[in-house]
CSV table of C-alpha atoms in Angstrom, one decimal:
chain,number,residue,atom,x,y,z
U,1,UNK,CA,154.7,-17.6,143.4
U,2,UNK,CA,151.6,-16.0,142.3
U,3,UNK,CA,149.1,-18.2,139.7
U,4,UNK,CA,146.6,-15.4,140.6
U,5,UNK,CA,149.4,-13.0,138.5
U,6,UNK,CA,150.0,-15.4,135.8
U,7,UNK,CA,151.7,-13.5,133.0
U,8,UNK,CA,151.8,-14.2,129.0
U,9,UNK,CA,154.7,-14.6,127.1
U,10,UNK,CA,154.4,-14.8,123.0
U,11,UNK,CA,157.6,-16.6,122.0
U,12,UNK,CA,157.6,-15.4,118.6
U,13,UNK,CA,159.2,-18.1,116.1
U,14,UNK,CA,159.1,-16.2,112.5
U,15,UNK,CA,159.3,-11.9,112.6
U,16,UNK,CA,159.7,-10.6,115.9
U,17,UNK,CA,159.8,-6.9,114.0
U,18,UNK,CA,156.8,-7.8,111.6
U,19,UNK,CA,154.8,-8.7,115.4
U,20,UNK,CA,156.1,-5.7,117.1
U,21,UNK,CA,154.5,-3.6,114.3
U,22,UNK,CA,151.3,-5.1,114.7
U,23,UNK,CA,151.1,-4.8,118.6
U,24,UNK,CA,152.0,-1.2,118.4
U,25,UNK,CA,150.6,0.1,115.8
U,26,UNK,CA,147.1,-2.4,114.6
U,27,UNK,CA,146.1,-3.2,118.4
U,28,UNK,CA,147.6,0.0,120.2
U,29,UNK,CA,149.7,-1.2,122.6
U,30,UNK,CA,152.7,0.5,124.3
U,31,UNK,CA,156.7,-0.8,124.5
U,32,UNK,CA,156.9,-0.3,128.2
U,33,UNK,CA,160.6,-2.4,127.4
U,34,UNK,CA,162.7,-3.3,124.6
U,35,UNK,CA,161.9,-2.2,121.4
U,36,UNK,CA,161.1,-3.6,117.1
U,37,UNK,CA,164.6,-5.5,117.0
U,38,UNK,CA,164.0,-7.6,120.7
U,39,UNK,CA,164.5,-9.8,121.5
U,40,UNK,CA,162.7,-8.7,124.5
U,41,UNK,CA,159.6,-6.8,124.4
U,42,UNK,CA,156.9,-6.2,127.0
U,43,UNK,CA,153.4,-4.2,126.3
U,44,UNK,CA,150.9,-2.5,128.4
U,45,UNK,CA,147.7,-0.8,127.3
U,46,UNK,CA,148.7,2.5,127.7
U,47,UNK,CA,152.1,4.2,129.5
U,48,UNK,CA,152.5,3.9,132.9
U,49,UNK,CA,149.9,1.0,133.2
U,50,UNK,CA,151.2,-2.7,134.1
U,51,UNK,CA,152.1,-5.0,131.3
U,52,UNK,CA,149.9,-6.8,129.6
U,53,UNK,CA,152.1,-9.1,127.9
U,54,UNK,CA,155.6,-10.2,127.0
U,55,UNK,CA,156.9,-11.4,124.2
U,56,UNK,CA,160.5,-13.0,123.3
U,57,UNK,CA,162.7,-14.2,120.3
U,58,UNK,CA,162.0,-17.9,120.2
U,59,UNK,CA,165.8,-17.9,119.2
U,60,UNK,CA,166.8,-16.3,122.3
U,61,UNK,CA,165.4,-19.0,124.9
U,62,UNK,CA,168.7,-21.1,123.6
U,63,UNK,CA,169.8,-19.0,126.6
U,64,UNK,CA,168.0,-21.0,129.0
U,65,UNK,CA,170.4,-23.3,130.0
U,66,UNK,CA,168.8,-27.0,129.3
U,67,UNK,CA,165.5,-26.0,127.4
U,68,UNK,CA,164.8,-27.5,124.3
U,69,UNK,CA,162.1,-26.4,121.9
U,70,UNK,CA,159.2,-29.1,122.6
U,71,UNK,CA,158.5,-31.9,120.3
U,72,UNK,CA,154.9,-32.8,121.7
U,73,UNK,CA,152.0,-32.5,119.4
U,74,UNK,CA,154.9,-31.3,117.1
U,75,UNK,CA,154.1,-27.7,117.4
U,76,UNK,CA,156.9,-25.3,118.2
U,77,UNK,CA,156.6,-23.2,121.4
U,78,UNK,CA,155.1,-20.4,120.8
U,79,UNK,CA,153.1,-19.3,124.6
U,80,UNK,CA,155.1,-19.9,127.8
U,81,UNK,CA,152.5,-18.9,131.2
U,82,UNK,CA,155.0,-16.7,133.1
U,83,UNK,CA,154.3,-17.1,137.1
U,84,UNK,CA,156.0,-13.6,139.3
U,85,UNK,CA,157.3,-14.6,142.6
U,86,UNK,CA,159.2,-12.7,144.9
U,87,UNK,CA,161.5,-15.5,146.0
U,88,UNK,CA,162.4,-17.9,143.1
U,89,UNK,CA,164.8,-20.0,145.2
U,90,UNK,CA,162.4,-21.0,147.6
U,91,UNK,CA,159.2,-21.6,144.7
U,92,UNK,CA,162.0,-23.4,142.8
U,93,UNK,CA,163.0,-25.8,145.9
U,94,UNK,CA,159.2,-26.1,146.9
U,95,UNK,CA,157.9,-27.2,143.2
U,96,UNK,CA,161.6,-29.4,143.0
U,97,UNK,CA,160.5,-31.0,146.2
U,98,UNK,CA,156.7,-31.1,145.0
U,99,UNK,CA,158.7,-33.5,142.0
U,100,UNK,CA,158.5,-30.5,139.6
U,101,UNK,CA,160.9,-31.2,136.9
U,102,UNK,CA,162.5,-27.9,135.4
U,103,UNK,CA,164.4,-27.3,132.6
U,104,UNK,CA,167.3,-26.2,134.8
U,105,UNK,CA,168.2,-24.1,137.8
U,106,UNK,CA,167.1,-20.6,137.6
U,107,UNK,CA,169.3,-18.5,135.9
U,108,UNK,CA,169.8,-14.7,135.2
U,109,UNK,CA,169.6,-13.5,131.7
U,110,UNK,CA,170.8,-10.0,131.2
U,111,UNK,CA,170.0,-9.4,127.6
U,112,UNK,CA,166.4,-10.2,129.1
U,113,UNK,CA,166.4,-7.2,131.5
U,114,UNK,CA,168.2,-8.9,134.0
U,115,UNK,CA,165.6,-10.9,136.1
U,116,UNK,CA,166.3,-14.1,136.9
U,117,UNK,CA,163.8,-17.5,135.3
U,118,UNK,CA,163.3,-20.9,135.5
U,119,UNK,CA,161.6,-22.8,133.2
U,120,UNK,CA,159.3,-26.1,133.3
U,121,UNK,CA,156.6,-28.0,131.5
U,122,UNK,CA,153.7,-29.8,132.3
U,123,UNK,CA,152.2,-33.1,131.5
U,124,UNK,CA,150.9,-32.2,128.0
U,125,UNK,CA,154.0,-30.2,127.3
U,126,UNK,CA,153.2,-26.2,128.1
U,127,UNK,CA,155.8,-23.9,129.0
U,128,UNK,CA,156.0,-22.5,132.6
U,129,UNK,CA,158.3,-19.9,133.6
U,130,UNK,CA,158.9,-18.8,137.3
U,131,UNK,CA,160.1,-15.2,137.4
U,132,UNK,CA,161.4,-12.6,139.6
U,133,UNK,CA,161.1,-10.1,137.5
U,134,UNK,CA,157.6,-8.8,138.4
């Protein structure tokens, strides 16, 4: 798992289209995947650079099996710090053992591109994804 890599995702709660617009078109950026109806989307500066960002139908992550929108603060998710690793079953059994609690077990999720994620919080309630996917 690579903090060093840490990735943003926008988990966007209201108009995913109405945000897709304004990434593209106001700030510049590029669809390297997914497109204005999601509910996957990720962005890079210009083609053929790295992403910059992701960003997700908050409606979609009722696909991650045993997450539930948080309730602390009473804000609705709407940022989850995505970490790349090259071998989530060993990052998921070190953090497990390290008394990380996740969400769930990673899981694949193919209308997501097909990587596979598992999700946790910390004390004050931010979302965490591990993902292979990077």
């Amino acid at each position: 798992m690579n903090f060093n890599q840490a990735k943003i995702g926008l988990l966007i709660q209201k108009d995913y289209g109405e945000c897709y617009g304004f990434y593209t078109k106001k700030l510049g950026l590029v669809p390297t995947w997914g497109n204005r109806k999601g509910p996957y989307t990720s962005f890079a500066m210009a083609k053929g650079e790295p992403n910059c960002f992701d960003m997700t139908s908050a409606k979609e992550m009722s696909l991650v099996k045993g997450y539930i929108q948080s309730a602390k603060n009473g804000i609705s998710d709407t940022v989850v710090i995505i970490l790349p690793t090259k071998d989530i079953q060993k990052d998921y059994a070190k953090l497990t053992a390290n008394g990380v609690t996740f969400l769930g077990e990673p899981q694949k999720i193919e209308a997501w591109g097909g990587f596979t994620s598992a999700y946790f919080r910390d004390p004050e309630g931010n979302l965490f994804e591990l993902n292979d996917g990077y």
